[in-house]
Short mmCIF file of C-alpha atoms in Angstrom, two decimals:
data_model
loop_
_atom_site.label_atom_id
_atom_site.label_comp_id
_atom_site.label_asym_id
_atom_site.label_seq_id
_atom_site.Cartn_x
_atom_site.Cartn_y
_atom_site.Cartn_z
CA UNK A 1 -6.02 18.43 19.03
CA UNK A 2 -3.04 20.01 17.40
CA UNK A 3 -3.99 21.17 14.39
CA UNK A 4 -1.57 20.65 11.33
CA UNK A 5 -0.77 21.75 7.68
CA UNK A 6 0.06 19.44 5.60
CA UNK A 7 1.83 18.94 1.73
CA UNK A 8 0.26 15.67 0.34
CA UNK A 9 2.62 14.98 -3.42
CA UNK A 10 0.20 12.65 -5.24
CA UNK A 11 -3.70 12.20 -5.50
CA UNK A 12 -3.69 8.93 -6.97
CA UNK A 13 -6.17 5.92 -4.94
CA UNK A 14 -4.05 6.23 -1.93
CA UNK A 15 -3.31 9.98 -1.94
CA UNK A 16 -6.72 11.16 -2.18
CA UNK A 17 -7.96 9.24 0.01
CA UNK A 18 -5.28 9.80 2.45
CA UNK A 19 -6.04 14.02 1.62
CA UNK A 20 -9.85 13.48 2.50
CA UNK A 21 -9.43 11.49 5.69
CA UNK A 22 -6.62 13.73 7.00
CA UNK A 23 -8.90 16.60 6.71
CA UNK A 24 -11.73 15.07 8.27
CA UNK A 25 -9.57 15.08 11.14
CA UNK A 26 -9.27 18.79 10.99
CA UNK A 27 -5.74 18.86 9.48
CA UNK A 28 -4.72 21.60 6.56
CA UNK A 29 -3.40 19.61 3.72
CA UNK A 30 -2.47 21.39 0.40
CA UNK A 31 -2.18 18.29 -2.22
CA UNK A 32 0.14 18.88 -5.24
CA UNK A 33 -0.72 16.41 -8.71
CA UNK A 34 0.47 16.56 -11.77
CA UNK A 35 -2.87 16.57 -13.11
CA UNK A 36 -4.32 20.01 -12.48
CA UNK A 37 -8.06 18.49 -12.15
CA UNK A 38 -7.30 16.77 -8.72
CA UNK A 39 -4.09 19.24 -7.52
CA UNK A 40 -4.76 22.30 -5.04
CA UNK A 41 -1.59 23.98 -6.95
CA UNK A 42 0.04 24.20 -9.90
CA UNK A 43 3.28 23.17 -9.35
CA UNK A 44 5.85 21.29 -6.24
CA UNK A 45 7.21 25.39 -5.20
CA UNK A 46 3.80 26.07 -5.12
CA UNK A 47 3.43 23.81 -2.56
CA UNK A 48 5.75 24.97 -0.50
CA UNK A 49 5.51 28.44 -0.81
CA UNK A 50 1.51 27.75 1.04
CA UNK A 51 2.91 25.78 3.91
CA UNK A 52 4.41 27.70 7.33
CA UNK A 53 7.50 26.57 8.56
CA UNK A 54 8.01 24.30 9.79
CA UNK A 55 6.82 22.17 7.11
CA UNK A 56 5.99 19.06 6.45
CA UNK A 57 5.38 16.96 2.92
CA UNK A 58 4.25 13.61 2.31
CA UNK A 59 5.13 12.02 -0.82
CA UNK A 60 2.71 9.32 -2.07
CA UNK A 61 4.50 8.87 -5.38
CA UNK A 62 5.72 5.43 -7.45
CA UNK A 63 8.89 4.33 -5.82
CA UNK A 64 11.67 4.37 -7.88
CA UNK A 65 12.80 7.44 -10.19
CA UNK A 66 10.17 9.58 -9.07
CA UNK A 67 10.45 9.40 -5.64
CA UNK A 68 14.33 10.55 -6.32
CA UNK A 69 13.06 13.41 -8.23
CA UNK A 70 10.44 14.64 -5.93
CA UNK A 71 13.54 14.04 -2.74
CA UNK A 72 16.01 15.90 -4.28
CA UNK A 73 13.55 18.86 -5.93
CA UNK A 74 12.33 19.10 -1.93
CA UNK A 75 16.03 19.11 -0.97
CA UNK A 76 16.27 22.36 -3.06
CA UNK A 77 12.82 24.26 -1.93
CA UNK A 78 12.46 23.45 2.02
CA UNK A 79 14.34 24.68 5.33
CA UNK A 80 15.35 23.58 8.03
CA UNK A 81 13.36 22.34 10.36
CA UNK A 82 11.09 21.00 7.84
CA UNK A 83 10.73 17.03 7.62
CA UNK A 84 9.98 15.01 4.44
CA UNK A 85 7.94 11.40 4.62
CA UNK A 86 8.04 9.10 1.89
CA UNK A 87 4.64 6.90 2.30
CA UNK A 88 4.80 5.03 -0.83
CA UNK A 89 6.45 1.63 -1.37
CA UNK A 90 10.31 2.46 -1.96
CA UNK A 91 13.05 -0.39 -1.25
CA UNK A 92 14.60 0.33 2.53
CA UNK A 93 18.01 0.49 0.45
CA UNK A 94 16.80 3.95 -0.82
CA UNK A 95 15.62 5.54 2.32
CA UNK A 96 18.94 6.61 4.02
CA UNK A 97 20.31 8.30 0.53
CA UNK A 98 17.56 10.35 0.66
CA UNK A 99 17.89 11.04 4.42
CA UNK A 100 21.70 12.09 3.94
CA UNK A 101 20.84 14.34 0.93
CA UNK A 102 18.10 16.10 2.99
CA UNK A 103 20.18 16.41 6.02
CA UNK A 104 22.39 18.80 3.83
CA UNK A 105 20.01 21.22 4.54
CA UNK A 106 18.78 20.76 7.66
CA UNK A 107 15.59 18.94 6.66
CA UNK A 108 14.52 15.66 8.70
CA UNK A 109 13.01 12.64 6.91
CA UNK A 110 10.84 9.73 7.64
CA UNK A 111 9.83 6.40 5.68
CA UNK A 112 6.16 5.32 6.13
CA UNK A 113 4.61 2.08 5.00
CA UNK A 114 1.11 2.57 4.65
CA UNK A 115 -1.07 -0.30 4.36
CA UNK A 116 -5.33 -0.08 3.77
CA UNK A 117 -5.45 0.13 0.18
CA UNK A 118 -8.71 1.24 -1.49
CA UNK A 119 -10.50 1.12 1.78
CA UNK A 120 -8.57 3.25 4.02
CA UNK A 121 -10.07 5.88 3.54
CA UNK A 122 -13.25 4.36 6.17
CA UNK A 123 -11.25 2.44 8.16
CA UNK A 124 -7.52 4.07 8.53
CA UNK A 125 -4.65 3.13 7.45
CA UNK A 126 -1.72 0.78 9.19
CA UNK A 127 1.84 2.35 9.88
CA UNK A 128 5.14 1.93 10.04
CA UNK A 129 7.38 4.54 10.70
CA UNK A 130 11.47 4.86 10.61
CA UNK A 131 13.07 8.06 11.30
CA UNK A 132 14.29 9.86 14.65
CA UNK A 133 11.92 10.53 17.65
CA UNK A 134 12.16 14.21 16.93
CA UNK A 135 10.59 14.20 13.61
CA UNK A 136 8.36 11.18 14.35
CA UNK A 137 6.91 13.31 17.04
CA UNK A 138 6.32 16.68 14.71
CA UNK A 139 3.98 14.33 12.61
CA UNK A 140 2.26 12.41 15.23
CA UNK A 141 -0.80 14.31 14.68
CA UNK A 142 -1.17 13.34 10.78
CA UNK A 143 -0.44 9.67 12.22
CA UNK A 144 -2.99 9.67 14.51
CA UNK A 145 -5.51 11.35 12.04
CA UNK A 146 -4.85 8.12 9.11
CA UNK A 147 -4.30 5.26 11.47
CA UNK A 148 -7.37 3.15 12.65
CA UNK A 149 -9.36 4.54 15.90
CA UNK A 150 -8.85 2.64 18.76
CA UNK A 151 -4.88 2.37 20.82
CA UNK A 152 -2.42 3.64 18.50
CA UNK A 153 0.07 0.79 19.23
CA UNK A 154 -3.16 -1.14 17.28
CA UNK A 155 -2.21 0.81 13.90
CA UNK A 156 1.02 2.62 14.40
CA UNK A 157 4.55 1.68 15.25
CA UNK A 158 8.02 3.33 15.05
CA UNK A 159 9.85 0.67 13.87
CA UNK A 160 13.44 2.09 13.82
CA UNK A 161 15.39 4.14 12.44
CA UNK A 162 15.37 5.78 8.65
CA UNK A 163 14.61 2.28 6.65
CA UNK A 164 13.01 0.60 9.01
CA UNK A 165 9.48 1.09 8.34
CA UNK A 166 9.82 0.24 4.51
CA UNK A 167 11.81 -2.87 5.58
CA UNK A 168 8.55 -3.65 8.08
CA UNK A 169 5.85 -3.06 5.02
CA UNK A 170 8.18 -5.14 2.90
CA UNK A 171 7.86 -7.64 4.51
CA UNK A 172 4.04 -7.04 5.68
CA UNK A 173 3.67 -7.56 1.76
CA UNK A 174 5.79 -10.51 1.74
CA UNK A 175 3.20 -12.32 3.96
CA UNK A 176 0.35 -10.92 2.14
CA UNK A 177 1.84 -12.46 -0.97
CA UNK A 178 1.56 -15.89 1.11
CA UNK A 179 -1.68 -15.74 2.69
CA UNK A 180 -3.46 -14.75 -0.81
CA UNK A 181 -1.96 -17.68 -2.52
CA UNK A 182 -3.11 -19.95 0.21
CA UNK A 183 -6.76 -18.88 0.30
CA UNK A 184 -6.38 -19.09 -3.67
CA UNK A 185 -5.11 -22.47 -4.09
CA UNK A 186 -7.77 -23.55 -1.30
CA UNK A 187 -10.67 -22.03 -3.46
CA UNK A 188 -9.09 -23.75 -6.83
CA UNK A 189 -9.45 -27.39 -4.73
CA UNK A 190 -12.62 -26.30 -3.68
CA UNK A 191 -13.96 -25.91 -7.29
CA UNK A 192 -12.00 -28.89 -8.22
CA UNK A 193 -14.10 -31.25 -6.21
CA UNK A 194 -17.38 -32.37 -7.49
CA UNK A 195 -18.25 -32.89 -3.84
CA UNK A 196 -18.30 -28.87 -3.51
CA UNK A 197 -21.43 -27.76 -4.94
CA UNK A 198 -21.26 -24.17 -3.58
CA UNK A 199 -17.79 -22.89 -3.50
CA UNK A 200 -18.26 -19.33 -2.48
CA UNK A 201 -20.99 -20.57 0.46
CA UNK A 202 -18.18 -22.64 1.65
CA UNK A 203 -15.47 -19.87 1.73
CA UNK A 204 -18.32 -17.49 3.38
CA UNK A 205 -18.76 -20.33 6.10
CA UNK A 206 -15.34 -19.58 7.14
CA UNK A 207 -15.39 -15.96 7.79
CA UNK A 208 -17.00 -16.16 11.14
CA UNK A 209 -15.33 -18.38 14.18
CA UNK A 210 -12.48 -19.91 12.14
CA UNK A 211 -9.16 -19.85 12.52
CA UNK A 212 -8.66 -18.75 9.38
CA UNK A 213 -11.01 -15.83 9.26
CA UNK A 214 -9.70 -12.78 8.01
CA UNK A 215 -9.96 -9.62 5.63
CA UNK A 216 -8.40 -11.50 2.54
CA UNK A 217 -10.95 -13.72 3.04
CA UNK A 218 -13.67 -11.10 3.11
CA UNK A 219 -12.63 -9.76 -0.12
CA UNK A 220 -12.21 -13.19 -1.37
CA UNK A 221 -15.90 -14.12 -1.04
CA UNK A 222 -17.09 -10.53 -2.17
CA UNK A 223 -15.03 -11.17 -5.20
CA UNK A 224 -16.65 -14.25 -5.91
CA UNK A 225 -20.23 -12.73 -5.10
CA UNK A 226 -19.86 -10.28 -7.73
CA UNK A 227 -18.14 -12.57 -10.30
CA UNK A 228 -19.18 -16.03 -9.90
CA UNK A 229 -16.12 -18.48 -10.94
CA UNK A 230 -13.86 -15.53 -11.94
CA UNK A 231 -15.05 -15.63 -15.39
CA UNK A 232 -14.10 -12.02 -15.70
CA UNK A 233 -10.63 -11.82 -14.67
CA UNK A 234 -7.40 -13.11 -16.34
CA UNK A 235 -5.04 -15.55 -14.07
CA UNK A 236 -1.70 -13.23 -15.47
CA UNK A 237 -1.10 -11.45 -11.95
CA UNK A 238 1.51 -8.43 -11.45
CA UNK A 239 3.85 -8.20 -9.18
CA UNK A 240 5.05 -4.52 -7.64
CA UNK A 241 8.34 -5.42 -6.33
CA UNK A 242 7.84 -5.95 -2.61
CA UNK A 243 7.24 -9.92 -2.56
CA UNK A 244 11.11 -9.52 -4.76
CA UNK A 245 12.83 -7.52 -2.46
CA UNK A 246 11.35 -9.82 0.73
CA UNK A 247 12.87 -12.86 -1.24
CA UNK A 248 15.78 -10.65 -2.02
CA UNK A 249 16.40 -9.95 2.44
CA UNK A 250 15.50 -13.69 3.13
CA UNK A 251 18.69 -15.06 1.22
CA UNK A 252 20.73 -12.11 2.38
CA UNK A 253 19.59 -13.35 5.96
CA UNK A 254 19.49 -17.19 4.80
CA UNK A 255 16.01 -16.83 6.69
CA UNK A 256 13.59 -19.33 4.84
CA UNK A 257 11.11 -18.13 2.77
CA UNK A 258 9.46 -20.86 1.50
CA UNK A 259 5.99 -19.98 1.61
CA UNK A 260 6.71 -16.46 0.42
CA UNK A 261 8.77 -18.07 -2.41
CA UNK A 262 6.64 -19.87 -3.58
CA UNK A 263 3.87 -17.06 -4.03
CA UNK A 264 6.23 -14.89 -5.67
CA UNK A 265 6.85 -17.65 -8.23
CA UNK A 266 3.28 -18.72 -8.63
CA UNK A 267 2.46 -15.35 -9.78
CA UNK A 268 5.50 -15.16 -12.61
CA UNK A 269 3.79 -18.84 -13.50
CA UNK A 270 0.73 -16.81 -14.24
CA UNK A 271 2.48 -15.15 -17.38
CA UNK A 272 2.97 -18.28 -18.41
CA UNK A 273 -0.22 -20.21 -18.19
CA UNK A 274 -3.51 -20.28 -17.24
CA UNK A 275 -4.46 -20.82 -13.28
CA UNK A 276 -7.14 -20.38 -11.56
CA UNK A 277 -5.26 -19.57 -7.98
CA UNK A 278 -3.76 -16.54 -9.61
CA UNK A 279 -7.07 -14.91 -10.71
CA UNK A 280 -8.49 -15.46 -7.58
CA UNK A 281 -5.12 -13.56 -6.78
CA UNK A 282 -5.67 -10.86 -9.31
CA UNK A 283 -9.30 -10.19 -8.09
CA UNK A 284 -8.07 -10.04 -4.32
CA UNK A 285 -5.72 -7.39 -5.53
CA UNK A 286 -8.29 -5.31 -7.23
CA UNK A 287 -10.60 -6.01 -4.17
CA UNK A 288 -8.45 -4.21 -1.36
CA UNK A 289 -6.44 -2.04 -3.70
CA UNK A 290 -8.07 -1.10 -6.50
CA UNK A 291 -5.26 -2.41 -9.40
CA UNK A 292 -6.67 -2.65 -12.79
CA UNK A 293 -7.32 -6.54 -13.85
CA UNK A 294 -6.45 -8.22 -17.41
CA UNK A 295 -8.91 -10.18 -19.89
CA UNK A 296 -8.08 -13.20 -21.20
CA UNK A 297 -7.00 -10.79 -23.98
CA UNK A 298 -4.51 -9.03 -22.06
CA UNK A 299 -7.02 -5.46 -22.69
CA UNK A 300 -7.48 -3.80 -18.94
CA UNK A 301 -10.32 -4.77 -17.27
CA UNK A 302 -10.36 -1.37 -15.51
CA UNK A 303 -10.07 -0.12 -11.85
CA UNK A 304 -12.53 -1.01 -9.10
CA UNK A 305 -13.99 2.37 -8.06
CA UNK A 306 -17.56 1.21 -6.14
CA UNK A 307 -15.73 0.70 -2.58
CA UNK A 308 -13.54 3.69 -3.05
CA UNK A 309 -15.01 5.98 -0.74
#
């Protein structure tokens, strides 16, 4: 094995987790966190001032403003050679800016979708990769260390070019927008019917053999093993942007979206009133990714931490 350093920018759920299992691989990485408690250095220069050239940082940062500022601080501290990734969940419209403003100075960049949430950490982490071969290649090793064991076509793909991966976990979060709202309005029937006398038995029934086994469903049923009927959990359910934007590409492509659609706009319904579908929603999304959940009150429920491993 090739063995790599590493700049990891963020130790939040995903970053930390992405730090440990990297280095269980045998893999250098130097993290960098605002928060001194969790960072390996004090500051971004810092960061790169420990690595050896050629370098390479991953930014697991919110998408958006910071992701600009931590692009175009990198733009002013690395060489050439050195390649930036950007892991976390920016719009494919923002990727090739910050490719062009690297490529001033000589540095390469790649998107990454990263999908695995909360547990990731034991059982690797899905891919998607845009960029060029040459800088794909450079960071196969850190690939290879987060994806799942077994063929790496099984948990890794290069997609395309710079974009292309966030377009392909765009739209892998489109469908997970879908199939969550299915299994919810399914369970919501289920508890409808006086028929039904054990709701979560039935969904648990369905997790072996069926054709519509899966890990939502999993989480689904340990959600309602640890919280019978919800009773904990609000039905107002966030949205991050990535069900939007998938929305957004299918009328740009006048590619019909209907299922996604309608998932997208069942969750804005859950500002609005009360559903049960939604908080079985809101508890898959604390399930595999550890978001904080809502009372009926609108205080934070808190973050689930006992599967984050």
């Amino acid at each position: 094995m090739h063995r790599m350093q590493l700049g990891l920018v963020g130790l939040g759920k995903m970053g930390a987790n992405m730090r440990t299992r990297i280095k269980a691989a045998g893999h250098e990485v130097i993290g960098y966190d605002p928060r001194p408690e969790v960072s390996d250095v004090a500051s971004l220069a810092e960061l790169v001032e420990r690595l050896e050239a050629p370098r390479v940082v991953w930014l697991m940062v919110p998408h958006g403003e910071i992701t600009d500022q931590n692009v175009e601080a990198l733009a002013g501290l690395l060489s050439p050679g050195d390649v930036v990734i950007d892991g976390g969940n920016s719009r494919f419209t923002d990727d090739q800016p910050h490719a062009d403003l690297l490529a001033q100075g000589g540095i390469g960049y790649l998107d990454c979708g990263v999908s695995g949430g909360v547990w990731g950490l034991e059982n690797g982490y899905a891919l998607m990769v845009g960029g060029s071969d040459e800088d794909v290649a450079k960071v196969m090793p850190i690939f290879d260390a987060l994806r799942p064991a077994g063929p790496r076509e099984n948990g890794f793909v290069h997609v395309g070019p710079v974009g292309a991966g966030h377009y392909a976990k765009m739209v892998h979060n489109g469908i997970e927008y879908g199939l969550m709202q299915a299994y919810a309005e399914g369970y919501e029937l289920l508890q409808a019917e006086p028929l039904i006398e054990d709701v979560t038995g039935t969904l648990k029934a369905w997790t072996e053999g069926t054709v519509v086994r899966s890990w939502l469903l999993d989480l689904l049923v340990r959600a309602l093993e640890e919280d019978p009927g919800l009773a904990q959990i609000s039905d107002y359910t966030t949205d991050s942007g990535e069900g939007r934007w998938t929305v957004e590409e299918g009328v740009r492509h006048a590619v019909p979206l209907h299922v996604i659609s309608a998932a997208l706009f069942a969750r804005f319904s859950s500002r609005q009133e009360s559903s049960p579908a939604l908080k079985a929603v809101s508890a898959l999304r604390n399930q595999f990714g550890g978001h904080a959940m809502v009372d009926q009150q609108g205080r934070s429920v808190g973050e689930t931490s006992t599967h984050d491993k």
